[in-house]
Coordinates of C-alpha atoms in Angstrom, one line a residue:
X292 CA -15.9 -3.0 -14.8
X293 CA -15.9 -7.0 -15.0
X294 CA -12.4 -8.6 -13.8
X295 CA -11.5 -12.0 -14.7
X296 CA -9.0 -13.5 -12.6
X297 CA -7.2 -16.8 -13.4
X298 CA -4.3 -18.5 -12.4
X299 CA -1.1 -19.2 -14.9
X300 CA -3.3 -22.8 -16.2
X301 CA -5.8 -20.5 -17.1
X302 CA -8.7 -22.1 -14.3
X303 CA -10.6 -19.2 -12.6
X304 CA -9.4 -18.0 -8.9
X305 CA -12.6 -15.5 -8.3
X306 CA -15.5 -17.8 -9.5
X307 CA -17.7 -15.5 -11.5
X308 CA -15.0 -12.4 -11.4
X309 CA -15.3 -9.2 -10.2
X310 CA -17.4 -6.1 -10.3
X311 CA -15.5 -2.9 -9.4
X312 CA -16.3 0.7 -10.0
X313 CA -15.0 2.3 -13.5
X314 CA -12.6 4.1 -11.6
X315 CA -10.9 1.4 -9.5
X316 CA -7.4 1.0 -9.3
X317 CA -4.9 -2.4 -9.1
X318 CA -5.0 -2.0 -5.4
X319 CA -8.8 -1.6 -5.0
X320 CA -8.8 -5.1 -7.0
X321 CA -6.0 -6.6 -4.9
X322 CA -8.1 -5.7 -1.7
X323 CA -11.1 -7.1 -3.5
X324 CA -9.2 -10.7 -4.2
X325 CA -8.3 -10.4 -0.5
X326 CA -11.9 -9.8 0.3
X327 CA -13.1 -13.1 -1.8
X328 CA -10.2 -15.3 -0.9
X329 CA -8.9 -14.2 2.8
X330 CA -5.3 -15.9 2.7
X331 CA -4.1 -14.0 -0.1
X332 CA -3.3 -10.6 1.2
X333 CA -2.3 -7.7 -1.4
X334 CA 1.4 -8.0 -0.6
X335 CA 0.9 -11.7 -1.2
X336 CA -0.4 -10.9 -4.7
X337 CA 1.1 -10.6 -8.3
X338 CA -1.0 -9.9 -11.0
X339 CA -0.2 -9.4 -14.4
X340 CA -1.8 -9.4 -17.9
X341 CA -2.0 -12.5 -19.6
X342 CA -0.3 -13.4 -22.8
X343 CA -0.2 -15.4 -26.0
X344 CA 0.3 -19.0 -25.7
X345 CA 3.9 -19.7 -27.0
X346 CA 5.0 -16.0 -26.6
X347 CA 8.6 -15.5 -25.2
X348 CA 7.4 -11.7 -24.2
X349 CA 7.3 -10.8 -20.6
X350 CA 4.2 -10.0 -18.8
X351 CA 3.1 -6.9 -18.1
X352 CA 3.1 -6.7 -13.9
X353 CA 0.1 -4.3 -12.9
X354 CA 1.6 -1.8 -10.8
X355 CA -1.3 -1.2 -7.5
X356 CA -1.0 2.6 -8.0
X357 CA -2.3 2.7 -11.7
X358 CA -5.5 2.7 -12.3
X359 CA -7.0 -0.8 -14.0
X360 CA -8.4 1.1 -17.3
X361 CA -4.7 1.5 -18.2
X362 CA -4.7 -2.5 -18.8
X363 CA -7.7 -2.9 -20.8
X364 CA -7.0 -2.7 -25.0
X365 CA -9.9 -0.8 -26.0
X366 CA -12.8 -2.7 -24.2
X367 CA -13.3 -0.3 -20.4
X368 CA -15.9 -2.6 -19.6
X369 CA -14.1 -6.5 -19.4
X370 CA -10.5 -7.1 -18.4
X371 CA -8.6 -10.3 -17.7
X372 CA -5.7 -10.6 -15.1
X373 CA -3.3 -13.2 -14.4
X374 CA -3.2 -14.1 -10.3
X375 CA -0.1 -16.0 -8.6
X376 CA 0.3 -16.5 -5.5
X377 CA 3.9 -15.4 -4.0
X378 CA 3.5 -16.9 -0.7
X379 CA 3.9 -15.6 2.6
X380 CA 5.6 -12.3 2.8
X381 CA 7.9 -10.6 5.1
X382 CA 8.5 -6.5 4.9
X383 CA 12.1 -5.6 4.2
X384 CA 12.9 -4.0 7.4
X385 CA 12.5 -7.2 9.3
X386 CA 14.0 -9.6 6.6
X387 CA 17.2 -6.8 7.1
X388 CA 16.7 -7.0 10.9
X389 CA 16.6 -10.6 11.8
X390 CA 19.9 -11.0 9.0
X391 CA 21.8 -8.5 10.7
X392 CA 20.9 -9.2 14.3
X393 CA 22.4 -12.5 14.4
X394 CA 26.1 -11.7 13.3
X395 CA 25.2 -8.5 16.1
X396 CA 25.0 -10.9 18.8
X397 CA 27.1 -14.4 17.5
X398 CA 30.2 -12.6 17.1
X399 CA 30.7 -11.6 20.5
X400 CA 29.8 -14.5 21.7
X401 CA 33.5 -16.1 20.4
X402 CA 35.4 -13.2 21.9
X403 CA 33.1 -13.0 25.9
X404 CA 32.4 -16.8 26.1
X405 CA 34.9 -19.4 26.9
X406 CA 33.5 -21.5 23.9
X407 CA 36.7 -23.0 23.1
X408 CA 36.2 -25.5 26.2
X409 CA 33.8 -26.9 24.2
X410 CA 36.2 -28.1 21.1
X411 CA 38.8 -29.0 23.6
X412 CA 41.0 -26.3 24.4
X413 CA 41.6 -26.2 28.7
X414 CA 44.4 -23.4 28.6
X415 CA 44.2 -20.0 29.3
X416 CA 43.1 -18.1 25.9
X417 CA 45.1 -14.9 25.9
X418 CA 43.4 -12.2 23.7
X419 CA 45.1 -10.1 21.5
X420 CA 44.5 -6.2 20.7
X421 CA 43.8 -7.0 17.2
X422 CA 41.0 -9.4 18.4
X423 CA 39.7 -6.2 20.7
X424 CA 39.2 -3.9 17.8
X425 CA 38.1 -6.7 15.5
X426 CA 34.9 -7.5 17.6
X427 CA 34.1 -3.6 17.9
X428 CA 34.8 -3.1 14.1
X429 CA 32.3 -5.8 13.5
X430 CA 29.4 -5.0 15.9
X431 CA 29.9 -1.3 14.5
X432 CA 28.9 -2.5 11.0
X433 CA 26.2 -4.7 12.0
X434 CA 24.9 -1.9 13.9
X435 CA 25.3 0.3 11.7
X436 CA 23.0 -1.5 9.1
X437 CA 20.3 -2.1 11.4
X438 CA 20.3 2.0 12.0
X439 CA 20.4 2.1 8.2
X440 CA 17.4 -0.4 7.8
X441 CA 14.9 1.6 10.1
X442 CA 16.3 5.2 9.5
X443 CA 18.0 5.3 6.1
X444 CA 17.0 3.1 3.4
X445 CA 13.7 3.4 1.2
X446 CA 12.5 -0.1 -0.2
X447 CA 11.1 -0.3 -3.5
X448 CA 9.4 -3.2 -2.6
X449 CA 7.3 -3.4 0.7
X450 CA 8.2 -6.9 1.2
X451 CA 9.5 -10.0 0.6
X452 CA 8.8 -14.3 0.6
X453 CA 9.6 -15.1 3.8
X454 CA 11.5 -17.8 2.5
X455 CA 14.0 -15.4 2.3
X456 CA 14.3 -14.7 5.8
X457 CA 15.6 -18.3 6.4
X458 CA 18.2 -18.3 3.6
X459 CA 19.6 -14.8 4.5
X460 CA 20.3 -15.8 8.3
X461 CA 21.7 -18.8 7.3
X462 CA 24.3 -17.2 4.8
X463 CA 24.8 -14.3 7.5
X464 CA 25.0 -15.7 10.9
X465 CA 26.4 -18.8 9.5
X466 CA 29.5 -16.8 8.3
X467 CA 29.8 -14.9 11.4
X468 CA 30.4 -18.0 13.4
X469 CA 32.5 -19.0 10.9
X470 CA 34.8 -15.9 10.9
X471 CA 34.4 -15.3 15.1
X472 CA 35.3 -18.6 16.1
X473 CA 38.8 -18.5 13.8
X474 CA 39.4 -14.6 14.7
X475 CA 39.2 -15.3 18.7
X476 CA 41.1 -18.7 18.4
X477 CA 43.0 -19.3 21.5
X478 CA 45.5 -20.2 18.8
X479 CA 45.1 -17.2 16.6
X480 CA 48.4 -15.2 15.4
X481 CA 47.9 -11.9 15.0
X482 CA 49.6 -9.9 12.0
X483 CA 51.8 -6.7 12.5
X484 CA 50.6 -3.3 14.3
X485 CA 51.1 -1.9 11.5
X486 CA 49.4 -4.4 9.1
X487 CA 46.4 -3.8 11.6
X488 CA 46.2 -0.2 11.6
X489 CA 46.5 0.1 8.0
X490 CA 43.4 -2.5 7.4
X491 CA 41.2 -1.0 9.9
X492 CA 42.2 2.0 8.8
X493 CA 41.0 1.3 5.2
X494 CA 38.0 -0.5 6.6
X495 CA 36.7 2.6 8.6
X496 CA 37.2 5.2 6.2
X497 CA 34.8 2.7 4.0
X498 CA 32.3 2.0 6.4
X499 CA 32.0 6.1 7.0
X500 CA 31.8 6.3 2.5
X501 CA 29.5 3.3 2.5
X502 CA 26.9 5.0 4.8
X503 CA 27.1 8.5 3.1
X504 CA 26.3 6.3 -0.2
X505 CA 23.2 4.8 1.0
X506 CA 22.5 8.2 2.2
X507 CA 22.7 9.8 -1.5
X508 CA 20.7 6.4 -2.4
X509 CA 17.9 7.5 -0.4
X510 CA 17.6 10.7 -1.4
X511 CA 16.8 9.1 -4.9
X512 CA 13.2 7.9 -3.8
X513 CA 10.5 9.6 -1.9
X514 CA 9.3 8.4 1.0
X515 CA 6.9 5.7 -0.2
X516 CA 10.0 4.4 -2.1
X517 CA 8.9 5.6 -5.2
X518 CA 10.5 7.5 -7.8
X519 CA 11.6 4.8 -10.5
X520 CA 15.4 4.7 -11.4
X521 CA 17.1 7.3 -11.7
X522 CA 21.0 8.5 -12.3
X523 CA 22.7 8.1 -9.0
X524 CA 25.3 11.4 -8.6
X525 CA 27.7 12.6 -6.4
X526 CA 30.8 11.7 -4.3
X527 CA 31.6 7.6 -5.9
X528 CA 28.9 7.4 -7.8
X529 CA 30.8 9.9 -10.3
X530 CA 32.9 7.6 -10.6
X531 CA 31.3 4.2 -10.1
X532 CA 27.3 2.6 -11.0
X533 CA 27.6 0.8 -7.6
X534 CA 29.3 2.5 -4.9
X535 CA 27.6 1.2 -1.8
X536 CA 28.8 -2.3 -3.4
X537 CA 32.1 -0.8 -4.0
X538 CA 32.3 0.5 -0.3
X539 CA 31.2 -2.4 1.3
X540 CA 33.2 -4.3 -0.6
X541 CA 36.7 -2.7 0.5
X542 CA 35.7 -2.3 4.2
X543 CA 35.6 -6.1 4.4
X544 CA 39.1 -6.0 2.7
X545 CA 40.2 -3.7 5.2
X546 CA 38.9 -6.1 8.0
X547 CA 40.7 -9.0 6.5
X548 CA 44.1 -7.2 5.9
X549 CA 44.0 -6.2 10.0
X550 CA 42.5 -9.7 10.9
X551 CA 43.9 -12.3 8.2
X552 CA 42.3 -15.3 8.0
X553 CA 41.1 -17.7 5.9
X554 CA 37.5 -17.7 6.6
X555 CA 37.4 -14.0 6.4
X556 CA 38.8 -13.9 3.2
X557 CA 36.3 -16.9 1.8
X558 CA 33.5 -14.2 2.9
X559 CA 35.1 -12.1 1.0
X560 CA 35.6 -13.8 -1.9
X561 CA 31.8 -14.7 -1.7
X562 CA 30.2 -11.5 -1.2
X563 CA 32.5 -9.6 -3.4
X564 CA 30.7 -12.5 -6.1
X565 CA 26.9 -12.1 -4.9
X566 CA 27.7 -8.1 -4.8
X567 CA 29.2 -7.7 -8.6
X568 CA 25.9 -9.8 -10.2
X569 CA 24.0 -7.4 -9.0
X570 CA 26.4 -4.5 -9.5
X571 CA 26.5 -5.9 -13.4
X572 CA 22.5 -6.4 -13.7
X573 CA 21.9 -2.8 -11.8
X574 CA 24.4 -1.3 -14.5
X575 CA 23.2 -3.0 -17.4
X576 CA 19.5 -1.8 -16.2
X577 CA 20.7 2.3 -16.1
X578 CA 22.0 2.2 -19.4
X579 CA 19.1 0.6 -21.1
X580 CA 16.9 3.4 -19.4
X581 CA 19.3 6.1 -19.8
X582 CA 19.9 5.6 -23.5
X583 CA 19.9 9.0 -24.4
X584 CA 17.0 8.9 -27.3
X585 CA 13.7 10.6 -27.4
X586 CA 14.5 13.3 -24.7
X587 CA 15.9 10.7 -22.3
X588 CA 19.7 11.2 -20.0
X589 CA 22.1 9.2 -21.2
X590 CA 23.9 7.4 -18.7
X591 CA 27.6 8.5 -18.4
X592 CA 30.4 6.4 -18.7
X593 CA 31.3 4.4 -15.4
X594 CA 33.0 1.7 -13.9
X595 CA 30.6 -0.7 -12.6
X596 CA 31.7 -1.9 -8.8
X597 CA 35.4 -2.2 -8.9
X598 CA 37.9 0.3 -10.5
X599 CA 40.4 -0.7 -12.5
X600 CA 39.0 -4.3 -12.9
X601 CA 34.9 -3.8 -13.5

């Protein structure tokens, strides 16, 4: 089999293509690219098929499993695929590792350190029980995802622009000095007892759900994190599309209700946001698959991420 590969502009990335064996699959062809070209390693590569000029259509993304007479429209013998480069790529478990570590190790830093000299307070900084079990309720959860990351969750994708490594740490370990430095103030009031039991109450009892929905999430895929999408069941997710969102969602509330401050609540505000686009586009996505025709489930009725508002 003959394989032209070009890139979007339609100029030729393998001069004089490819010849691979009848039976070759996207990832034999990927390792062959990486063969020719060296830099651009499978992981690196997207390929697709091309289409018409003008056409609003979306291209069909080869998938590396399938094998590469799937793609061709009638003609075994010549196919043409679209290369781009997606730059240099990061696997999922260290992207999730590196974001998590640094709120792991910043927050404490605010609560152990006398960091305050440095912005000008001299006097002795009295800490409060609510601070106490604020700190271990945070480390918990940050620790508890990086567990999840190695040991729990299945990726779909193997990996991801590294780019993204840069912008995640800077959202997470940017807010977690944010929220630490104003939760440990020397000149922090703390709410009632009984204001803090009840948040961290409601923010344990979430973190607990949240991990047993990431559990039921991974029993979803197989091991190689395949399996396509299917109809997440059991415990919230009879009642909810996202649950894990859900979860996460209300143990920050929790934290916030036992903590109170302003920062805390701005994080909030803003993953509660980033969490219900993809809650919306994950929902939308189940119930175009699941539309009940030609022998397919149809997806039940659900709230999305946040009963009784979404």
């Amino acid at each position: 089999m003959k394989v032209t590969v070009v890139s979007r502009s339609g100029r030729e990335v393998i001069k004089g293509g490819l010849d691979l064996p009848d039976s070759a699959t996207v990832s034999d062809l990927q390792e062959a690219i990486h063969k020719r070209t060296k830099k651009f390693y499978p992981s690196r590569q997207r390929l697709t098929l091309p289409v018409a000029p003008g056409s609003k259509e979306k291209p069909v993304v080869l998938h590396y499993k399938k094998s590469l007479k799937e793609y061709t429209d009638g003609n075994s013998t010549q196919l043409t695929v679209v290369f781009k480069d997606l730059g240099p790529q990061v696997s999922y478990r260290t992207l999730f590792f590196f974001e998590y570590l640094g709120p792991l190790l910043i927050y404490p830093l605010f609560y152990y350190l006398p960091v305050y000299q440095f912005f000008g307070y001299k006097g002795e900084r009295v800490v409060h029980p609510v601070q106490t079990y604020a700190m271990y309720y945070w480390c918990f959860h940050y620790f508890k995802r990086i567990l999840e990351t190695f040991f729990v969750h299945r990726f779909s994708h193997a990996t991801s622009p590294l780019s993204n490594v840069f912008r995640n740490c800077f959202y997470y370990w940017t807010f977690a000095a944010y929220i630490a430095y104003y939760v440990n103030h020397p000149l922090y009031t703390p709410v009632s007892d009984l204001q803090m039991k009840i948040g961290f109450g409601l923010g344990i009892v979430c973190q607990l759900a949240n991990f047993y929905t990431h559990i039921l999430l991974k029993n979803l895929r197989d091991p190689s994190g395949n399996g396509g999408y299917q109809i997440p069941r059991g415990f919230l997710f009879n009642i909810v599309t996202c649950a894990n969102y859900t979860t996460e969602i209300y143990q920050w509330l929790g934290f916030n209700i036992a903590t109170q401050t302003v920062a805390g609540y701005i994080f909030l505000v803003v993953a509660a946001s980033i969490m219900t686009n993809w809650a919306l586009a994950k929902h939308r996505r189940l119930k175009k698959l699941f539309d009940g025709k030609d022998g397919r489930a149809k997806y039940p009725r659900r709230w999305v991420i946040l009963p009784p508002f979404l």
